[in-house]
Amino acid sequence: MGRFKHLIITIILIALSTVGLRLLFNVILALPIAASWEAGPIDVLFNVHYWMIAFLFSLIMVLMLYSVFVFRRKDGDETDGPHIHGNTRLEVSWTVIPTFVVIGFGVWGAITLNEITRPKEGEMTVNVTGKQWIWSFAYPEQDDIQSGELVLPVDRTIVLEMNAEDVIHSFWVPEFRVKQDLVPGRTTTLRITPTETGAYHLRCAEICGLNHTQMEAAVRVVSAEEFQAWVEEKSAAPAFAEMTPEERGAFWSGAEGFGCVACHTTDGTPGVGPTWQGLYQRQEQMTDGTTVTVDDEYIHTSIYDPNLQIVAGFNPNIMPQNYRDQFTAREQEIEAAEAIDLDIAADIIAYIKTLQ
Ligand code: CUA
């Protein structure tokens, strides 16, 4: 009878502790809203795991603490405890049952992974490029428009074809739940079917250098009509020949260009590189002790050979040293399509001059 009482009490305590912990997880491990179809099966798995963790923790802790407090030695009791020599049935069951539970979770996880990554009907491809420390997006099915913001139509499966230009980055929008690394030299794929319109936040989830925490981009999920309107607006962007050098410079500096602003702020806030605000004609102290007045030639040299002169307080080997090649490739690509004689470095210098 005494044994039966202990059993009933511990079962009740384990049940209460399991439910209590599970509710606590909702507060301390709260997930953001689920905004994609893929989030559905993932959240089911999360939920079952949370129950499992709550139950196992309670099972072990309740039995241990119950024994510590209820079966502790009484004052004056000097006798030895009973000698217990194992329990084969118990030991076999606590080996076999968890083995099947773990295998079961493995199979369930594999089925879920297959379901959320397999090709779906009516997919739309978006190319994602990650580089230190900026994201850019291209829409090959929409006239190859470029964007620094990820705009997606709701209720349609999006295939993200992702490439990294330098180191490993990772695409992560918590509301979509899924996450995928971008690996240099290889194209990785991620499928997302947004189900809720709204504004979200893309973050890089792989430590990728100094400005990793700032490697973010806006994500907007809109209706099919709004998406179409956005595509038309983007496609109607003026030709480079119709833009002023300053306008082109601002474009090159952004996510659709070369992403300079990921490191060089334009409003004076500190960044990985010197801010562009008030840069032109500024006196800059170099690491070798010399002082330089910033002019066209200095900026030109700094873009093409960034390690030649480093401003005091900044680090060498952070800025890519191949902008001459990158600019030339882009210039030739555009000059083949438009009647224009481009000089991207000169455009950027013209833009910097406006930031006084
Ligand atoms: Cu890119 Cu962290």
Coordinates of N, CA and C in Angstrom, one line a residue, residues 52 55-56 59 86-102:
M52 N 8.3 16.5 -25.1 CA 9.3 15.4 -24.8 C 10.3 15.9 -23.8
F55 N 8.8 16.4 -20.4 CA 8.5 15.1 -19.7 C 9.7 14.5 -19.2
L56 N 10.8 14.4 -20.0 CA 12.0 13.7 -19.6 C 12.7 14.4 -18.4
L59 N 10.5 13.7 -15.4 CA 10.7 12.3 -14.9 C 11.9 12.2 -14.0
G86 N 20.0 -4.4 -9.2 CA 19.6 -4.2 -10.6 C 18.2 -4.7 -10.8
N87 N 17.6 -4.4 -12.0 CA 16.3 -4.8 -12.3 C 16.2 -5.0 -13.8
T88 N 16.4 -6.2 -14.3 CA 16.6 -6.4 -15.7 C 15.4 -5.9 -16.6
R89 N 14.2 -6.1 -16.1 CA 13.1 -5.7 -16.9 C 13.1 -4.1 -17.1
L90 N 13.4 -3.4 -16.0 CA 13.5 -2.0 -16.0 C 14.6 -1.5 -17.0
E91 N 15.7 -2.2 -16.8 CA 16.9 -1.7 -17.7 C 16.7 -2.0 -19.1
V92 N 16.1 -3.1 -19.5 CA 15.8 -3.4 -20.9 C 14.8 -2.4 -21.4
S93 N 13.7 -2.1 -20.6 CA 12.7 -1.1 -21.2 C 13.3 0.3 -21.3
W94 N 14.1 0.7 -20.4 CA 14.6 2.1 -20.6 C 15.7 2.2 -21.6
T95 N 16.1 1.1 -22.2 CA 17.0 1.1 -23.3 C 16.2 1.0 -24.6
V96 N 15.2 0.1 -24.6 CA 14.5 -0.2 -25.9 C 13.5 0.9 -26.2
I97 N 12.8 1.4 -25.3 CA 11.7 2.4 -25.6 C 12.4 3.7 -26.1
P98 N 13.4 4.3 -25.4 CA 14.0 5.5 -26.0 C 14.6 5.2 -27.4
T99 N 15.2 4.0 -27.6 CA 15.8 3.7 -29.0 C 14.7 3.9 -30.0
F100 N 13.5 3.3 -29.8 CA 12.5 3.4 -30.8 C 11.9 4.9 -30.9
V101 N 11.9 5.6 -29.8 CA 11.4 7.0 -29.8 C 12.4 7.8 -30.7
V102 N 13.7 7.6 -30.5 CA 14.7 8.4 -31.2 C 14.6 8.1 -32.7

